[in-house]
Amino acid sequence: MRISGKTRVLGIIGAPVGHSLSPAMQNAAIEELGLDYVYVPFPVEPDFLGQAVEGLRRLGVWGFNVTIPHKSAIIPFLDRIAPEAELCGAVNTVCREGELLVGYNTDGIGFLASVREDLGHDPRGSSVLILGAGGAARGAVAALAGAGVACIVIANRTRERGVALVERCQSAFPGVRFVVSSLAEDELVEHLRGADLLVNTTSVGMNGTNFECLPLFALPPAGLVYDMVYVPAETPLLAEAKTRGLACANGTGMLAAQGEAAFSLWTGRQAPRSIMRQKLLAELER
Ligand code: NAP
């Protein structure tokens, strides 16, 4: 990779960013297509988010990803927000468009692409049970609703966050039935019985943690399980799903697909999918 005076700079802001796999994945794609771009990590603490965005703007940075904890907080510092990002109240990709910084959300696109590819499932008409109501859930709910699901149940530890998410989405998708649930066993049993797809969008599963009580036995035999967590590759939820013979997938495909969509937004080029996925898997194995 040669850096010249014309090299366009891409990057990722977050706190922390040291663990991010995006630099390896994006630079592999840049190299594969021989583009004059470079992708670098920028650690940004929450107190300095506004100054950092202004700095990126003034430095002419071409585009950047946004990760925890800035996905919602960045919105006031941008000039325009794409409709899907507006709907879920979260931005994970920023593009320079003329003088403007425009916020997009490719997490939802990545999630849907992975459900279609890794689970072979078209969510149109499905009933989906979402565990969680944070940033990742918001992207998934907006994407699923846009894809024409029939019913979305949002089960979150903090009920008010689930209620707020439904209020945000219900008017935009009047044809979708939204239900709020707690994580109590009896409520989950009822919702799992009617679900085609269970999606974990919480951080439970990272470092091998598990839900206190998730009655997976209630999911029908044809039910599917998607866990957005990708480290470890097999969370306790996915291990149990496999034991029960349920089709399941982790969040690696989503991570790859959101990165591919961001790459295309910045470069106007189709992302080299297999190279990006190979690089991601290699980094995850390391
Ligand atoms: P977030 O906004 O902080 O939301 C965290 C969610 O997890 C909330 O709903 C929270 O519930 C719930 N939660 C946390 N600890 C819990 C526990 N012990 N029991 C039950 N619920 C718990 O985070 P996020 O951005 O949505 O990210 C969530 C997860 O998705 C992370 O593991 C992240 O790595 C993953 N993710 C993956 C991808 C991908 O590409 N695969 C993309 C984005 C995110 P409360 O509301 O009650 O706090």
Short mmCIF file of N, CA and C and ligand atoms in Angstrom, two decimals, residues 68 71 107 131-138 156-159 161 183 200-204 206 211 226-230 250-252 254-256 258, ligand 1:
data_model
loop_
_atom_site.label_atom_id
_atom_site.label_comp_id
_atom_site.label_asym_id
_atom_site.label_seq_id
_atom_site.Cartn_x
_atom_site.Cartn_y
_atom_site.Cartn_z
N ILE A 68 -19.34 1.77 19.07
CA ILE A 68 -19.70 2.05 20.48
C ILE A 68 -18.68 3.00 21.10
N LYS A 71 -22.66 5.81 18.30
CA LYS A 71 -23.58 5.63 17.16
C LYS A 71 -24.79 6.57 17.20
N ASP A 107 -25.69 -1.31 9.48
CA ASP A 107 -25.85 -2.48 10.36
C ASP A 107 -27.10 -3.29 9.99
N LEU A 131 -34.20 -10.17 21.12
CA LEU A 131 -33.73 -9.98 22.50
C LEU A 131 -32.85 -8.74 22.51
N GLY A 132 -33.27 -7.71 23.27
CA GLY A 132 -32.50 -6.47 23.35
C GLY A 132 -33.22 -5.32 22.69
N ALA A 133 -32.82 -4.10 23.09
CA ALA A 133 -33.44 -2.90 22.50
C ALA A 133 -32.41 -1.78 22.39
N GLY A 134 -31.13 -2.15 22.28
CA GLY A 134 -30.06 -1.16 22.14
C GLY A 134 -29.84 -0.78 20.69
N GLY A 135 -28.64 -0.25 20.40
CA GLY A 135 -28.35 0.22 19.05
C GLY A 135 -28.46 -0.88 18.00
N ALA A 136 -27.93 -2.06 18.31
CA ALA A 136 -27.97 -3.15 17.33
C ALA A 136 -29.41 -3.59 17.07
N ALA A 137 -30.23 -3.61 18.13
CA ALA A 137 -31.64 -3.98 17.98
C ALA A 137 -32.37 -2.99 17.08
N ARG A 138 -32.07 -1.70 17.26
CA ARG A 138 -32.77 -0.67 16.48
C ARG A 138 -32.52 -0.85 15.00
N ASN A 156 -36.76 -6.98 26.21
CA ASN A 156 -35.56 -6.34 26.75
C ASN A 156 -35.58 -6.34 28.26
N ARG A 157 -34.36 -6.37 28.84
CA ARG A 157 -34.23 -6.33 30.30
C ARG A 157 -34.90 -5.06 30.84
N THR A 158 -34.61 -3.92 30.23
CA THR A 158 -35.24 -2.66 30.63
C THR A 158 -36.42 -2.41 29.72
N ARG A 159 -37.61 -2.62 30.26
CA ARG A 159 -38.82 -2.61 29.43
C ARG A 159 -39.03 -1.28 28.71
N ARG A 161 -37.04 0.73 27.39
CA ARG A 161 -36.28 0.85 26.13
C ARG A 161 -36.99 0.12 25.00
N LEU A 183 -37.98 -10.18 29.86
CA LEU A 183 -37.21 -11.42 29.67
C LEU A 183 -37.69 -12.51 30.62
N ASN A 200 -30.62 -12.59 18.92
CA ASN A 200 -30.00 -11.97 20.09
C ASN A 200 -29.23 -10.74 19.66
N THR A 201 -29.67 -9.56 20.12
CA THR A 201 -28.96 -8.31 19.82
C THR A 201 -28.33 -7.75 21.09
N THR A 202 -28.39 -8.49 22.20
CA THR A 202 -27.79 -8.00 23.45
C THR A 202 -26.31 -8.37 23.47
N SER A 203 -25.62 -7.84 24.46
CA SER A 203 -24.21 -8.21 24.59
C SER A 203 -24.05 -9.52 25.35
N VAL A 204 -25.15 -10.14 25.77
CA VAL A 204 -25.07 -11.44 26.45
C VAL A 204 -24.56 -12.47 25.43
N MET A 206 -21.15 -12.51 24.83
CA MET A 206 -19.75 -12.12 24.73
C MET A 206 -19.01 -12.74 25.90
N PHE A 211 -27.76 -16.13 29.07
CA PHE A 211 -28.98 -15.57 29.66
C PHE A 211 -29.32 -16.36 30.93
N TYR A 226 -30.43 -16.44 15.43
CA TYR A 226 -29.33 -15.58 14.98
C TYR A 226 -28.75 -14.86 16.18
N ASP A 227 -27.44 -14.97 16.37
CA ASP A 227 -26.79 -14.27 17.48
C ASP A 227 -25.83 -13.24 16.90
N MET A 228 -26.06 -11.95 17.17
CA MET A 228 -25.18 -10.90 16.60
C MET A 228 -23.78 -10.93 17.17
N VAL A 229 -23.61 -11.58 18.33
CA VAL A 229 -22.27 -11.70 18.91
C VAL A 229 -21.43 -12.60 17.99
N TYR A 230 -20.15 -12.26 17.81
CA TYR A 230 -19.28 -13.10 16.97
C TYR A 230 -18.01 -13.53 17.69
N ASN A 250 -23.94 -16.98 13.71
CA ASN A 250 -23.44 -15.89 14.56
C ASN A 250 -23.32 -14.60 13.75
N GLY A 251 -22.78 -13.53 14.40
CA GLY A 251 -22.80 -12.20 13.78
C GLY A 251 -21.67 -11.92 12.80
N THR A 252 -20.85 -12.92 12.47
CA THR A 252 -19.72 -12.65 11.57
C THR A 252 -20.21 -12.17 10.19
N MET A 254 -22.91 -10.62 9.47
CA MET A 254 -23.43 -9.25 9.59
C MET A 254 -22.28 -8.25 9.61
N LEU A 255 -21.24 -8.58 10.37
CA LEU A 255 -20.08 -7.69 10.47
C LEU A 255 -19.46 -7.49 9.08
N ALA A 256 -19.35 -8.58 8.34
CA ALA A 256 -18.77 -8.50 7.00
C ALA A 256 -19.69 -7.67 6.08
N GLN A 258 -22.04 -5.41 6.77
CA GLN A 258 -22.14 -3.96 7.05
C GLN A 258 -20.89 -3.26 6.54
P1 NAP B 1 -26.14 -1.39 23.46
O1 NAP B 1 -26.77 -0.31 22.69
O2 NAP B 1 -25.30 -1.06 24.64
O3 NAP B 1 -27.33 -2.39 23.93
C1 NAP B 1 -27.04 -3.49 24.76
C2 NAP B 1 -28.30 -4.36 24.90
O4 NAP B 1 -27.94 -5.53 25.64
C3 NAP B 1 -29.44 -3.69 25.67
O5 NAP B 1 -30.67 -4.12 25.15
C4 NAP B 1 -29.21 -4.24 27.08
O6 NAP B 1 -30.40 -4.24 27.88
C5 NAP B 1 -28.81 -5.64 26.78
N1 NAP B 1 -28.08 -6.30 27.86
C6 NAP B 1 -26.83 -6.01 28.28
N2 NAP B 1 -26.49 -6.84 29.30
C7 NAP B 1 -27.56 -7.65 29.52
C8 NAP B 1 -27.82 -8.72 30.41
N3 NAP B 1 -26.91 -9.13 31.30
N4 NAP B 1 -29.01 -9.36 30.35
C9 NAP B 1 -29.94 -8.98 29.43
N5 NAP B 1 -29.75 -7.98 28.55
C10 NAP B 1 -28.57 -7.32 28.59
O7 NAP B 1 -25.19 -2.29 22.54
P2 NAP B 1 -25.39 -2.61 20.96
O8 NAP B 1 -24.64 -1.63 20.15
O9 NAP B 1 -26.85 -2.79 20.71
O10 NAP B 1 -24.60 -4.00 20.83
C11 NAP B 1 -25.14 -5.18 21.39
C12 NAP B 1 -24.41 -6.41 20.88
O11 NAP B 1 -24.55 -6.52 19.47
C13 NAP B 1 -22.91 -6.40 21.17
O12 NAP B 1 -22.55 -7.71 21.57
C14 NAP B 1 -22.30 -6.08 19.84
O13 NAP B 1 -20.99 -6.65 19.70
C15 NAP B 1 -23.28 -6.75 18.89
N6 NAP B 1 -23.24 -6.14 17.56
C16 NAP B 1 -22.82 -6.93 16.52
C17 NAP B 1 -22.76 -6.40 15.25
C18 NAP B 1 -22.29 -7.27 14.12
O14 NAP B 1 -21.94 -6.75 13.06
N7 NAP B 1 -22.32 -8.59 14.28
C19 NAP B 1 -23.10 -5.06 15.01
C20 NAP B 1 -23.54 -4.29 16.10
C21 NAP B 1 -23.58 -4.84 17.37
P3 NAP B 1 -30.81 -2.93 28.74
O15 NAP B 1 -31.52 -2.01 27.79
O16 NAP B 1 -31.67 -3.46 29.80
O17 NAP B 1 -29.52 -2.33 29.26
#
